[in-house]
Short mmCIF file of N, CA, C and O in Angstrom, two decimals:
data_model
loop_
_atom_site.label_atom_id
_atom_site.label_comp_id
_atom_site.label_asym_id
_atom_site.label_seq_id
_atom_site.Cartn_x
_atom_site.Cartn_y
_atom_site.Cartn_z
N MET A 1 -104.67 -156.02 34.27
CA MET A 1 -104.01 -156.47 33.06
C MET A 1 -104.95 -156.22 31.88
O MET A 1 -106.11 -156.60 31.92
N PRO A 2 -104.47 -155.58 30.82
CA PRO A 2 -105.35 -155.27 29.69
C PRO A 2 -105.70 -156.52 28.89
O PRO A 2 -104.99 -157.52 28.92
N HIS A 3 -106.81 -156.41 28.15
CA HIS A 3 -107.22 -157.51 27.27
C HIS A 3 -106.50 -157.38 25.95
O HIS A 3 -106.32 -156.28 25.42
N PHE A 4 -106.10 -158.50 25.37
CA PHE A 4 -105.40 -158.50 24.10
C PHE A 4 -106.19 -159.32 23.07
O PHE A 4 -105.61 -160.05 22.28
N ASP A 5 -107.51 -159.16 23.06
CA ASP A 5 -108.33 -159.95 22.15
C ASP A 5 -108.05 -159.61 20.70
O ASP A 5 -108.05 -160.49 19.85
N ASN A 6 -107.83 -158.35 20.39
CA ASN A 6 -107.59 -157.93 19.02
C ASN A 6 -106.11 -157.77 18.71
O ASN A 6 -105.73 -157.14 17.75
N PHE A 7 -105.29 -158.32 19.55
CA PHE A 7 -103.84 -158.20 19.39
C PHE A 7 -103.37 -159.07 18.22
O PHE A 7 -103.61 -160.27 18.20
N GLU A 8 -102.75 -158.45 17.24
CA GLU A 8 -102.25 -159.21 16.09
C GLU A 8 -100.90 -159.82 16.43
O GLU A 8 -99.95 -159.12 16.74
N LYS A 9 -100.83 -161.13 16.40
CA LYS A 9 -99.59 -161.82 16.72
C LYS A 9 -98.79 -162.00 15.43
O LYS A 9 -99.32 -162.45 14.43
N LYS A 10 -97.52 -161.66 15.49
CA LYS A 10 -96.68 -161.74 14.31
C LYS A 10 -95.74 -162.93 14.40
O LYS A 10 -95.21 -163.23 15.45
N VAL A 11 -95.54 -163.58 13.29
CA VAL A 11 -94.63 -164.71 13.21
C VAL A 11 -93.35 -164.23 12.54
O VAL A 11 -93.39 -163.61 11.49
N ASP A 12 -92.23 -164.50 13.18
CA ASP A 12 -90.93 -164.18 12.62
C ASP A 12 -90.25 -165.50 12.29
O ASP A 12 -89.53 -166.06 13.10
N GLU A 13 -90.54 -166.02 11.08
CA GLU A 13 -90.03 -167.34 10.71
C GLU A 13 -88.52 -167.34 10.54
O GLU A 13 -87.88 -168.37 10.71
N GLU A 14 -87.95 -166.21 10.18
CA GLU A 14 -86.50 -166.13 9.98
C GLU A 14 -85.75 -166.45 11.27
O GLU A 14 -84.72 -167.12 11.26
N ASN A 15 -86.26 -166.00 12.42
CA ASN A 15 -85.61 -166.23 13.70
C ASN A 15 -86.30 -167.31 14.52
O ASN A 15 -86.04 -167.45 15.70
N ASP A 16 -87.22 -168.07 13.91
CA ASP A 16 -87.95 -169.14 14.59
C ASP A 16 -88.70 -168.64 15.82
O ASP A 16 -88.66 -169.23 16.88
N ILE A 17 -89.40 -167.51 15.68
CA ILE A 17 -90.21 -166.97 16.76
C ILE A 17 -91.67 -167.13 16.38
O ILE A 17 -92.11 -166.64 15.35
N TYR A 18 -92.41 -167.84 17.22
CA TYR A 18 -93.80 -168.11 16.95
C TYR A 18 -94.65 -167.65 18.13
O TYR A 18 -94.34 -167.97 19.27
N PRO A 19 -95.72 -166.88 17.87
CA PRO A 19 -96.55 -166.40 18.98
C PRO A 19 -97.37 -167.52 19.61
O PRO A 19 -97.79 -168.45 18.95
N THR A 20 -97.57 -167.40 20.91
CA THR A 20 -98.42 -168.32 21.65
C THR A 20 -99.38 -167.50 22.50
O THR A 20 -99.17 -166.32 22.72
N THR A 21 -100.41 -168.13 22.97
CA THR A 21 -101.35 -167.47 23.86
C THR A 21 -101.42 -168.27 25.15
O THR A 21 -101.50 -169.48 25.12
N SER A 22 -101.37 -167.57 26.26
CA SER A 22 -101.46 -168.26 27.54
C SER A 22 -102.55 -167.60 28.38
O SER A 22 -102.86 -166.44 28.22
N ILE A 23 -103.11 -168.37 29.29
CA ILE A 23 -104.16 -167.88 30.16
C ILE A 23 -103.51 -167.40 31.46
O ILE A 23 -102.70 -168.09 32.05
N ALA A 24 -103.91 -166.21 31.87
CA ALA A 24 -103.38 -165.67 33.12
C ALA A 24 -104.51 -165.00 33.88
O ALA A 24 -105.31 -164.28 33.30
N HIS A 25 -104.60 -165.23 35.15
CA HIS A 25 -105.58 -164.60 36.04
C HIS A 25 -107.02 -164.86 35.56
O HIS A 25 -107.78 -163.94 35.31
N GLY A 26 -107.37 -166.09 35.36
CA GLY A 26 -108.75 -166.43 35.00
C GLY A 26 -109.06 -166.20 33.55
O GLY A 26 -108.56 -166.87 32.68
N GLU A 27 -109.92 -165.19 33.28
CA GLU A 27 -110.41 -164.97 31.94
C GLU A 27 -109.48 -164.09 31.09
O GLU A 27 -109.64 -164.02 29.90
N GLN A 28 -108.57 -163.40 31.70
CA GLN A 28 -107.73 -162.49 30.93
C GLN A 28 -106.67 -163.27 30.16
O GLN A 28 -106.14 -164.25 30.65
N ARG A 29 -106.39 -162.83 28.96
CA ARG A 29 -105.40 -163.49 28.13
C ARG A 29 -104.29 -162.51 27.84
O ARG A 29 -104.50 -161.31 27.77
N ARG A 30 -103.12 -163.03 27.63
CA ARG A 30 -102.01 -162.17 27.25
C ARG A 30 -101.31 -162.79 26.05
O ARG A 30 -101.25 -164.01 25.91
N ALA A 31 -100.81 -161.96 25.21
CA ALA A 31 -100.08 -162.44 24.05
C ALA A 31 -98.61 -162.57 24.42
O ALA A 31 -98.07 -161.75 25.15
N SER A 32 -97.99 -163.62 23.94
CA SER A 32 -96.58 -163.81 24.19
C SER A 32 -95.94 -164.42 22.96
O SER A 32 -96.62 -164.91 22.07
N VAL A 33 -94.62 -164.39 22.94
CA VAL A 33 -93.87 -164.94 21.84
C VAL A 33 -92.93 -166.00 22.41
O VAL A 33 -92.32 -165.79 23.45
N SER A 34 -92.85 -167.12 21.75
CA SER A 34 -91.95 -168.18 22.18
C SER A 34 -90.69 -168.14 21.34
O SER A 34 -90.74 -168.18 20.12
N ASP A 35 -89.54 -168.05 22.02
CA ASP A 35 -88.25 -167.94 21.35
C ASP A 35 -87.39 -169.13 21.76
O ASP A 35 -87.44 -169.59 22.90
N ALA A 36 -86.56 -169.63 20.85
CA ALA A 36 -85.72 -170.79 21.13
C ALA A 36 -84.69 -170.49 22.21
O ALA A 36 -84.28 -171.37 22.95
N VAL A 37 -84.26 -169.26 22.33
CA VAL A 37 -83.21 -168.90 23.29
C VAL A 37 -83.79 -168.39 24.59
O VAL A 37 -83.46 -168.85 25.67
N PHE A 38 -84.67 -167.40 24.52
CA PHE A 38 -85.17 -166.73 25.71
C PHE A 38 -86.44 -167.36 26.27
O PHE A 38 -86.95 -166.92 27.28
N GLY A 39 -87.00 -168.35 25.60
CA GLY A 39 -88.23 -168.98 26.07
C GLY A 39 -89.44 -168.14 25.72
O GLY A 39 -89.53 -167.57 24.64
N GLU A 40 -90.37 -168.04 26.65
CA GLU A 40 -91.59 -167.28 26.40
C GLU A 40 -91.37 -165.82 26.77
O GLU A 40 -91.03 -165.49 27.90
N ILE A 41 -91.53 -164.95 25.79
CA ILE A 41 -91.39 -163.51 25.99
C ILE A 41 -92.80 -162.95 26.13
O ILE A 41 -93.60 -163.02 25.21
N THR A 42 -93.11 -162.41 27.30
CA THR A 42 -94.46 -161.90 27.56
C THR A 42 -94.47 -160.38 27.57
O THR A 42 -93.43 -159.74 27.55
N GLU A 43 -95.67 -159.83 27.64
CA GLU A 43 -95.83 -158.38 27.67
C GLU A 43 -95.16 -157.75 28.89
O GLU A 43 -94.60 -156.69 28.82
N GLY A 44 -95.23 -158.42 30.04
CA GLY A 44 -94.71 -157.85 31.27
C GLY A 44 -93.23 -158.10 31.50
O GLY A 44 -92.62 -157.46 32.34
N GLY A 45 -92.62 -159.02 30.76
CA GLY A 45 -91.23 -159.38 30.99
C GLY A 45 -90.28 -158.64 30.06
O GLY A 45 -90.70 -157.97 29.11
N PRO A 46 -88.98 -158.75 30.32
CA PRO A 46 -88.01 -158.08 29.45
C PRO A 46 -87.93 -158.77 28.09
O PRO A 46 -88.00 -159.98 28.00
N ASN A 47 -87.79 -157.98 27.06
CA ASN A 47 -87.65 -158.50 25.71
C ASN A 47 -86.28 -158.07 25.19
O ASN A 47 -86.11 -156.99 24.67
N TYR A 48 -85.30 -158.94 25.35
CA TYR A 48 -83.95 -158.61 24.95
C TYR A 48 -83.76 -158.58 23.44
O TYR A 48 -82.76 -158.11 22.96
N ARG A 49 -84.73 -159.07 22.69
CA ARG A 49 -84.64 -159.03 21.24
C ARG A 49 -84.93 -157.64 20.69
O ARG A 49 -84.59 -157.33 19.57
N ALA A 50 -85.58 -156.80 21.48
CA ALA A 50 -85.96 -155.47 21.02
C ALA A 50 -85.35 -154.38 21.90
O ALA A 50 -85.97 -153.37 22.17
N VAL A 51 -84.13 -154.59 22.36
CA VAL A 51 -83.49 -153.63 23.26
C VAL A 51 -83.14 -152.34 22.53
O VAL A 51 -83.27 -151.26 23.07
N GLY A 52 -82.69 -152.42 21.30
CA GLY A 52 -82.26 -151.24 20.57
C GLY A 52 -80.78 -150.99 20.80
O GLY A 52 -80.13 -151.61 21.64
N TRP A 53 -80.24 -150.04 20.05
CA TRP A 53 -78.79 -149.83 20.13
C TRP A 53 -78.37 -149.15 21.43
O TRP A 53 -77.28 -149.42 21.95
N LYS A 54 -79.21 -148.29 21.99
CA LYS A 54 -78.85 -147.63 23.25
C LYS A 54 -78.83 -148.62 24.41
O LYS A 54 -77.91 -148.64 25.22
N GLY A 55 -79.86 -149.45 24.48
CA GLY A 55 -79.92 -150.46 25.53
C GLY A 55 -78.81 -151.49 25.39
O GLY A 55 -78.21 -151.94 26.37
N THR A 56 -78.49 -151.85 24.14
CA THR A 56 -77.40 -152.79 23.90
C THR A 56 -76.08 -152.19 24.34
O THR A 56 -75.24 -152.88 24.94
N THR A 57 -75.88 -150.91 24.09
CA THR A 57 -74.65 -150.24 24.52
C THR A 57 -74.52 -150.27 26.03
O THR A 57 -73.44 -150.55 26.57
N VAL A 58 -75.60 -150.03 26.74
CA VAL A 58 -75.56 -150.08 28.20
C VAL A 58 -75.24 -151.49 28.69
O VAL A 58 -74.41 -151.66 29.59
N LEU A 59 -75.88 -152.50 28.09
CA LEU A 59 -75.61 -153.88 28.50
C LEU A 59 -74.15 -154.27 28.21
O LEU A 59 -73.52 -154.95 29.02
N MET A 60 -73.60 -153.82 27.09
CA MET A 60 -72.21 -154.13 26.77
C MET A 60 -71.26 -153.41 27.73
O MET A 60 -70.25 -153.98 28.15
N LEU A 61 -71.57 -152.17 28.08
CA LEU A 61 -70.72 -151.45 29.03
C LEU A 61 -70.77 -152.11 30.40
O LEU A 61 -69.74 -152.15 31.11
N LYS A 62 -71.93 -152.63 30.79
CA LYS A 62 -72.01 -153.35 32.06
C LYS A 62 -71.10 -154.57 32.04
O LYS A 62 -70.47 -154.90 33.05
N THR A 63 -71.01 -155.23 30.90
CA THR A 63 -70.11 -156.38 30.76
C THR A 63 -68.67 -155.95 30.96
O THR A 63 -67.90 -156.60 31.66
N GLN A 64 -68.29 -154.85 30.33
CA GLN A 64 -66.91 -154.39 30.41
C GLN A 64 -66.56 -153.90 31.81
O GLN A 64 -65.48 -154.20 32.33
N ILE A 65 -67.44 -153.16 32.43
CA ILE A 65 -67.16 -152.62 33.76
C ILE A 65 -67.14 -153.74 34.79
O ILE A 65 -66.30 -153.76 35.69
N GLY A 66 -68.03 -154.71 34.65
CA GLY A 66 -68.10 -155.80 35.60
C GLY A 66 -67.00 -156.84 35.44
O GLY A 66 -66.89 -157.76 36.21
N LEU A 67 -66.17 -156.69 34.42
CA LEU A 67 -65.12 -157.67 34.13
C LEU A 67 -63.93 -157.48 35.05
O LEU A 67 -62.89 -156.97 34.69
N GLY A 68 -64.07 -157.90 36.28
CA GLY A 68 -62.94 -157.84 37.21
C GLY A 68 -62.77 -156.50 37.88
O GLY A 68 -61.65 -156.12 38.23
N VAL A 69 -63.85 -155.75 38.08
CA VAL A 69 -63.74 -154.42 38.67
C VAL A 69 -63.18 -154.48 40.09
O VAL A 69 -62.51 -153.55 40.53
N LEU A 70 -63.38 -155.58 40.77
CA LEU A 70 -62.87 -155.68 42.14
C LEU A 70 -61.37 -155.90 42.20
O LEU A 70 -60.75 -155.67 43.23
N SER A 71 -60.78 -156.35 41.10
CA SER A 71 -59.33 -156.58 41.09
C SER A 71 -58.53 -155.37 40.61
O SER A 71 -57.30 -155.39 40.67
N ILE A 72 -59.18 -154.33 40.17
CA ILE A 72 -58.47 -153.16 39.64
C ILE A 72 -57.56 -152.51 40.68
O ILE A 72 -56.41 -152.19 40.36
N PRO A 73 -57.97 -152.30 41.92
CA PRO A 73 -57.04 -151.69 42.89
C PRO A 73 -55.76 -152.52 43.09
O PRO A 73 -54.66 -151.95 43.17
N GLN A 74 -55.87 -153.84 43.13
CA GLN A 74 -54.69 -154.69 43.29
C GLN A 74 -53.77 -154.59 42.08
O GLN A 74 -52.55 -154.56 42.21
N VAL A 75 -54.36 -154.54 40.88
CA VAL A 75 -53.57 -154.43 39.65
C VAL A 75 -52.82 -153.10 39.63
O VAL A 75 -51.63 -153.06 39.32
N PHE A 76 -53.48 -152.03 39.97
CA PHE A 76 -52.82 -150.72 39.98
C PHE A 76 -51.75 -150.65 41.07
O PHE A 76 -50.72 -150.01 40.88
N ASP A 77 -51.98 -151.33 42.18
CA ASP A 77 -50.97 -151.36 43.23
C ASP A 77 -49.74 -152.14 42.78
O ASP A 77 -48.61 -151.76 43.07
N SER A 78 -49.95 -153.23 42.06
CA SER A 78 -48.84 -154.07 41.60
C SER A 78 -48.08 -153.45 40.43
O SER A 78 -46.86 -153.46 40.40
N LEU A 79 -48.80 -152.91 39.45
CA LEU A 79 -48.17 -152.42 38.22
C LEU A 79 -47.80 -150.94 38.27
O LEU A 79 -46.87 -150.53 37.58
N GLY A 80 -48.52 -150.17 39.00
CA GLY A 80 -48.35 -148.72 38.97
C GLY A 80 -49.43 -148.08 38.13
O GLY A 80 -50.24 -148.77 37.49
N LEU A 81 -49.44 -146.75 38.10
CA LEU A 81 -50.53 -146.02 37.45
C LEU A 81 -50.52 -146.18 35.93
O LEU A 81 -51.52 -146.61 35.34
N ILE A 82 -49.43 -145.85 35.27
CA ILE A 82 -49.39 -145.86 33.81
C ILE A 82 -49.53 -147.29 33.25
O ILE A 82 -50.37 -147.52 32.38
N PRO A 83 -48.72 -148.28 33.71
CA PRO A 83 -48.94 -149.64 33.20
C PRO A 83 -50.33 -150.19 33.53
O PRO A 83 -50.91 -150.93 32.75
N GLY A 84 -50.88 -149.82 34.68
CA GLY A 84 -52.23 -150.25 35.04
C GLY A 84 -53.28 -149.70 34.09
O GLY A 84 -54.20 -150.42 33.68
N ILE A 85 -53.14 -148.43 33.71
CA ILE A 85 -54.07 -147.82 32.74
C ILE A 85 -53.93 -148.49 31.39
O ILE A 85 -54.94 -148.77 30.72
N ILE A 86 -52.69 -148.77 30.97
CA ILE A 86 -52.48 -149.44 29.68
C ILE A 86 -53.13 -150.82 29.69
O ILE A 86 -53.83 -151.19 28.74
N CYS A 87 -52.92 -151.58 30.75
CA CYS A 87 -53.55 -152.92 30.85
C CYS A 87 -55.07 -152.82 30.86
O CYS A 87 -55.75 -153.62 30.22
N LEU A 88 -55.60 -151.84 31.56
CA LEU A 88 -57.05 -151.65 31.61
C LEU A 88 -57.61 -151.33 30.22
O LEU A 88 -58.64 -151.87 29.81
N LEU A 89 -56.91 -150.48 29.47
CA LEU A 89 -57.35 -150.14 28.11
C LEU A 89 -57.25 -151.35 27.17
O LEU A 89 -58.15 -151.57 26.35
N VAL A 90 -56.19 -152.14 27.30
CA VAL A 90 -56.04 -153.33 26.45
C VAL A 90 -57.16 -154.33 26.73
O VAL A 90 -57.77 -154.87 25.80
N VAL A 91 -57.47 -154.55 28.00
CA VAL A 91 -58.56 -155.47 28.34
C VAL A 91 -59.89 -154.91 27.84
O VAL A 91 -60.74 -155.66 27.34
N GLY A 92 -60.08 -153.59 27.93
CA GLY A 92 -61.31 -152.98 27.42
C GLY A 92 -61.47 -153.16 25.92
O GLY A 92 -62.55 -153.47 25.43
N VAL A 93 -60.37 -153.01 25.17
CA VAL A 93 -60.42 -153.20 23.71
C VAL A 93 -60.70 -154.66 23.38
O VAL A 93 -61.51 -154.96 22.49
N MET A 94 -60.05 -155.57 24.09
CA MET A 94 -60.29 -157.00 23.86
C MET A 94 -61.74 -157.37 24.15
O MET A 94 -62.35 -158.15 23.40
N THR A 95 -62.29 -156.83 25.22
CA THR A 95 -63.68 -157.12 25.57
C THR A 95 -64.64 -156.54 24.53
O THR A 95 -65.62 -157.19 24.15
N THR A 96 -64.36 -155.33 24.07
CA THR A 96 -65.20 -154.70 23.05
C THR A 96 -65.18 -155.53 21.77
O THR A 96 -66.23 -155.76 21.16
N TRP A 97 -64.01 -155.98 21.35
CA TRP A 97 -63.89 -156.78 20.14
C TRP A 97 -64.64 -158.11 20.29
O TRP A 97 -65.37 -158.51 19.39
N SER A 98 -64.48 -158.76 21.43
CA SER A 98 -65.18 -160.04 21.61
C SER A 98 -66.69 -159.84 21.67
O SER A 98 -67.44 -160.67 21.14
N ASP A 99 -67.16 -158.75 22.29
CA ASP A 99 -68.60 -158.45 22.29
C ASP A 99 -69.11 -158.25 20.87
O ASP A 99 -70.20 -158.70 20.53
N TYR A 100 -68.33 -157.58 20.04
CA TYR A 100 -68.71 -157.34 18.65
C TYR A 100 -68.81 -158.66 17.88
O TYR A 100 -69.78 -158.90 17.18
N ILE A 101 -67.83 -159.53 18.05
CA ILE A 101 -67.83 -160.81 17.35
C ILE A 101 -68.99 -161.69 17.82
O ILE A 101 -69.69 -162.31 17.00
N VAL A 102 -69.22 -161.74 19.12
CA VAL A 102 -70.34 -162.53 19.66
C VAL A 102 -71.67 -161.96 19.15
O VAL A 102 -72.58 -162.71 18.79
N GLY A 103 -71.79 -160.65 19.09
CA GLY A 103 -73.01 -160.02 18.58
C GLY A 103 -73.27 -160.36 17.13
O GLY A 103 -74.42 -160.67 16.75
N ARG A 104 -72.25 -160.32 16.30
CA ARG A 104 -72.41 -160.68 14.88
C ARG A 104 -72.81 -162.15 14.74
O ARG A 104 -73.66 -162.49 13.93
N PHE A 105 -72.15 -163.01 15.53
CA PHE A 105 -72.49 -164.43 15.47
C PHE A 105 -73.94 -164.66 15.91
O PHE A 105 -74.67 -165.43 15.30
N LYS A 106 -74.35 -163.98 16.97
CA LYS A 106 -75.70 -164.15 17.50
C LYS A 106 -76.76 -163.68 16.51
O LYS A 106 -77.83 -164.27 16.41
N LEU A 107 -76.47 -162.63 15.77
CA LEU A 107 -77.42 -162.17 14.75
C LEU A 107 -77.59 -163.20 13.64
O LEU A 107 -78.68 -163.36 13.10
N ARG A 108 -76.53 -163.90 13.31
CA ARG A 108 -76.61 -164.91 12.25
C ARG A 108 -77.18 -166.23 12.74
O ARG A 108 -77.71 -167.01 11.96
N HIS A 109 -77.02 -166.52 14.04
CA HIS A 109 -77.45 -167.80 14.60
C HIS A 109 -78.26 -167.54 15.87
O HIS A 109 -77.78 -167.71 16.98
N ALA A 110 -79.53 -167.17 15.69
CA ALA A 110 -80.38 -166.79 16.82
C ALA A 110 -80.72 -167.98 17.72
O ALA A 110 -81.09 -167.80 18.87
N ASP A 111 -80.57 -169.20 17.23
CA ASP A 111 -80.92 -170.37 18.02
C ASP A 111 -79.80 -170.81 18.96
O ASP A 111 -79.99 -171.71 19.77
N VAL A 112 -78.63 -170.19 18.89
CA VAL A 112 -77.51 -170.56 19.74
C VAL A 112 -77.61 -169.81 21.06
O VAL A 112 -77.77 -168.60 21.10
N TYR A 113 -77.50 -170.57 22.16
CA TYR A 113 -77.59 -169.97 23.49
C TYR A 113 -76.28 -170.08 24.26
O TYR A 113 -75.89 -169.16 24.94
N GLY A 114 -75.59 -171.18 24.15
CA GLY A 114 -74.36 -171.39 24.91
C GLY A 114 -73.25 -171.96 24.05
O GLY A 114 -73.42 -172.21 22.85
N ILE A 115 -72.11 -172.19 24.68
CA ILE A 115 -70.95 -172.69 23.97
C ILE A 115 -71.19 -174.10 23.43
O ILE A 115 -70.66 -174.46 22.38
N ASP A 116 -72.01 -174.88 24.10
CA ASP A 116 -72.31 -176.22 23.60
C ASP A 116 -73.11 -176.17 22.30
O ASP A 116 -72.90 -177.00 21.41
N ASP A 117 -73.99 -175.17 22.16
CA ASP A 117 -74.71 -175.00 20.90
C ASP A 117 -73.78 -174.61 19.77
O ASP A 117 -73.98 -175.00 18.62
N VAL A 118 -72.74 -173.84 20.08
CA VAL A 118 -71.73 -173.51 19.07
C VAL A 118 -71.03 -174.78 18.62
O VAL A 118 -70.78 -174.98 17.42
N GLY A 119 -70.69 -175.66 19.57
CA GLY A 119 -70.07 -176.93 19.22
C GLY A 119 -70.95 -177.76 18.30
O GLY A 119 -70.46 -178.41 17.37
N ARG A 120 -72.26 -177.74 18.55
CA ARG A 120 -73.18 -178.48 17.68
C ARG A 120 -73.19 -177.88 16.28
O ARG A 120 -73.21 -178.61 15.29
N LYS A 121 -73.17 -176.55 16.18
CA LYS A 121 -73.15 -175.90 14.86
C LYS A 121 -71.88 -176.25 14.09
O LYS A 121 -71.91 -176.44 12.89
N LEU A 122 -70.75 -176.31 14.80
CA LEU A 122 -69.47 -176.55 14.13
C LEU A 122 -69.22 -178.02 13.83
O LEU A 122 -68.75 -178.35 12.74
N PHE A 123 -69.49 -178.90 14.81
CA PHE A 123 -69.06 -180.29 14.68
C PHE A 123 -70.16 -181.33 14.91
O PHE A 123 -69.86 -182.51 15.05
N GLY A 124 -71.41 -180.90 15.02
CA GLY A 124 -72.50 -181.84 15.21
C GLY A 124 -72.61 -182.31 16.65
O GLY A 124 -72.21 -181.61 17.59
N ARG A 125 -73.14 -183.52 16.82
CA ARG A 125 -73.40 -184.06 18.16
C ARG A 125 -72.13 -184.19 19.00
O ARG A 125 -72.12 -183.87 20.18
N ILE A 126 -71.04 -184.66 18.40
CA ILE A 126 -69.80 -184.83 19.15
C ILE A 126 -69.25 -183.48 19.61
O ILE A 126 -68.72 -183.36 20.72
N GLY A 127 -69.38 -182.45 18.79
CA GLY A 127 -68.96 -181.11 19.19
C GLY A 127 -69.78 -180.58 20.34
O GLY A 127 -69.26 -179.93 21.25
N TYR A 128 -71.09 -180.87 20.30
CA TYR A 128 -71.98 -180.46 21.39
C TYR A 128 -71.53 -181.07 22.71
O TYR A 128 -71.43 -180.38 23.73
N GLU A 129 -71.22 -182.36 22.69
CA GLU A 129 -70.81 -183.05 23.91
C GLU A 129 -69.44 -182.56 24.39
O GLU A 129 -69.26 -182.28 25.58
N ILE A 130 -68.47 -182.45 23.49
CA ILE A 130 -67.12 -182.04 23.89
C ILE A 130 -67.11 -180.61 24.40
O ILE A 130 -66.52 -180.31 25.44
N PHE A 131 -67.76 -179.69 23.68
CA PHE A 131 -67.79 -178.30 24.12
C PHE A 131 -68.52 -178.17 25.46
O PHE A 131 -68.11 -177.41 26.32
N GLY A 132 -69.63 -178.91 25.62
CA GLY A 132 -70.38 -178.85 26.87
C GLY A 132 -69.59 -179.38 28.06
O GLY A 132 -69.55 -178.77 29.13
N ILE A 133 -68.91 -180.52 27.88
CA ILE A 133 -68.10 -181.09 28.95
C ILE A 133 -66.92 -180.20 29.28
O ILE A 133 -66.61 -179.94 30.45
N THR A 134 -66.25 -179.67 28.24
CA THR A 134 -65.10 -178.79 28.45
C THR A 134 -65.52 -177.53 29.21
O THR A 134 -64.85 -177.09 30.14
N PHE A 135 -66.65 -176.96 28.82
CA PHE A 135 -67.14 -175.76 29.51
C PHE A 135 -67.48 -176.06 30.97
O PHE A 135 -67.16 -175.29 31.86
N ALA A 136 -68.10 -177.21 31.20
CA ALA A 136 -68.47 -177.58 32.58
C ALA A 136 -67.23 -177.80 33.43
O ALA A 136 -67.22 -177.45 34.61
N LEU A 137 -66.18 -178.37 32.86
CA LEU A 137 -64.96 -178.62 33.63
C LEU A 137 -64.14 -177.36 33.88
O LEU A 137 -63.50 -177.23 34.92
N CYS A 138 -64.17 -176.44 32.95
CA CYS A 138 -63.32 -175.23 33.04
C CYS A 138 -64.03 -174.02 33.60
O CYS A 138 -63.40 -173.01 33.90
N ALA A 139 -65.33 -174.07 33.75
CA ALA A 139 -66.06 -172.88 34.21
C ALA A 139 -66.14 -172.80 35.71
O ALA A 139 -65.98 -173.56 36.50
#
């Protein structure tokens, strides 16, 4: 593991990211960043905040492809080829739109991690509790 003695740690106050230092393997030190959502982001771990547009595109496509891929043969068997393709395209457009909206919201509110945090942003403590309980019951 390399030494990071001269590593300049940057503070991103806009997104509430503050660097921390932790001890690993005795005398060696590593620089890490503490994030409200992802926790401690270290040199060796994935940093989803710096994925870039290509990596984000791959992650979004994984979301769309994984959205019920095992049920596609049954849907095509029930509906037929053309209606099945139309339904698949409609679901793909809906998923793309929701990914876009969630991405825009996440850029504006980096401290939000789950639906209960959205409830807190919208309605305070009572929203946090109601959204959290509703999600737990329906998920």
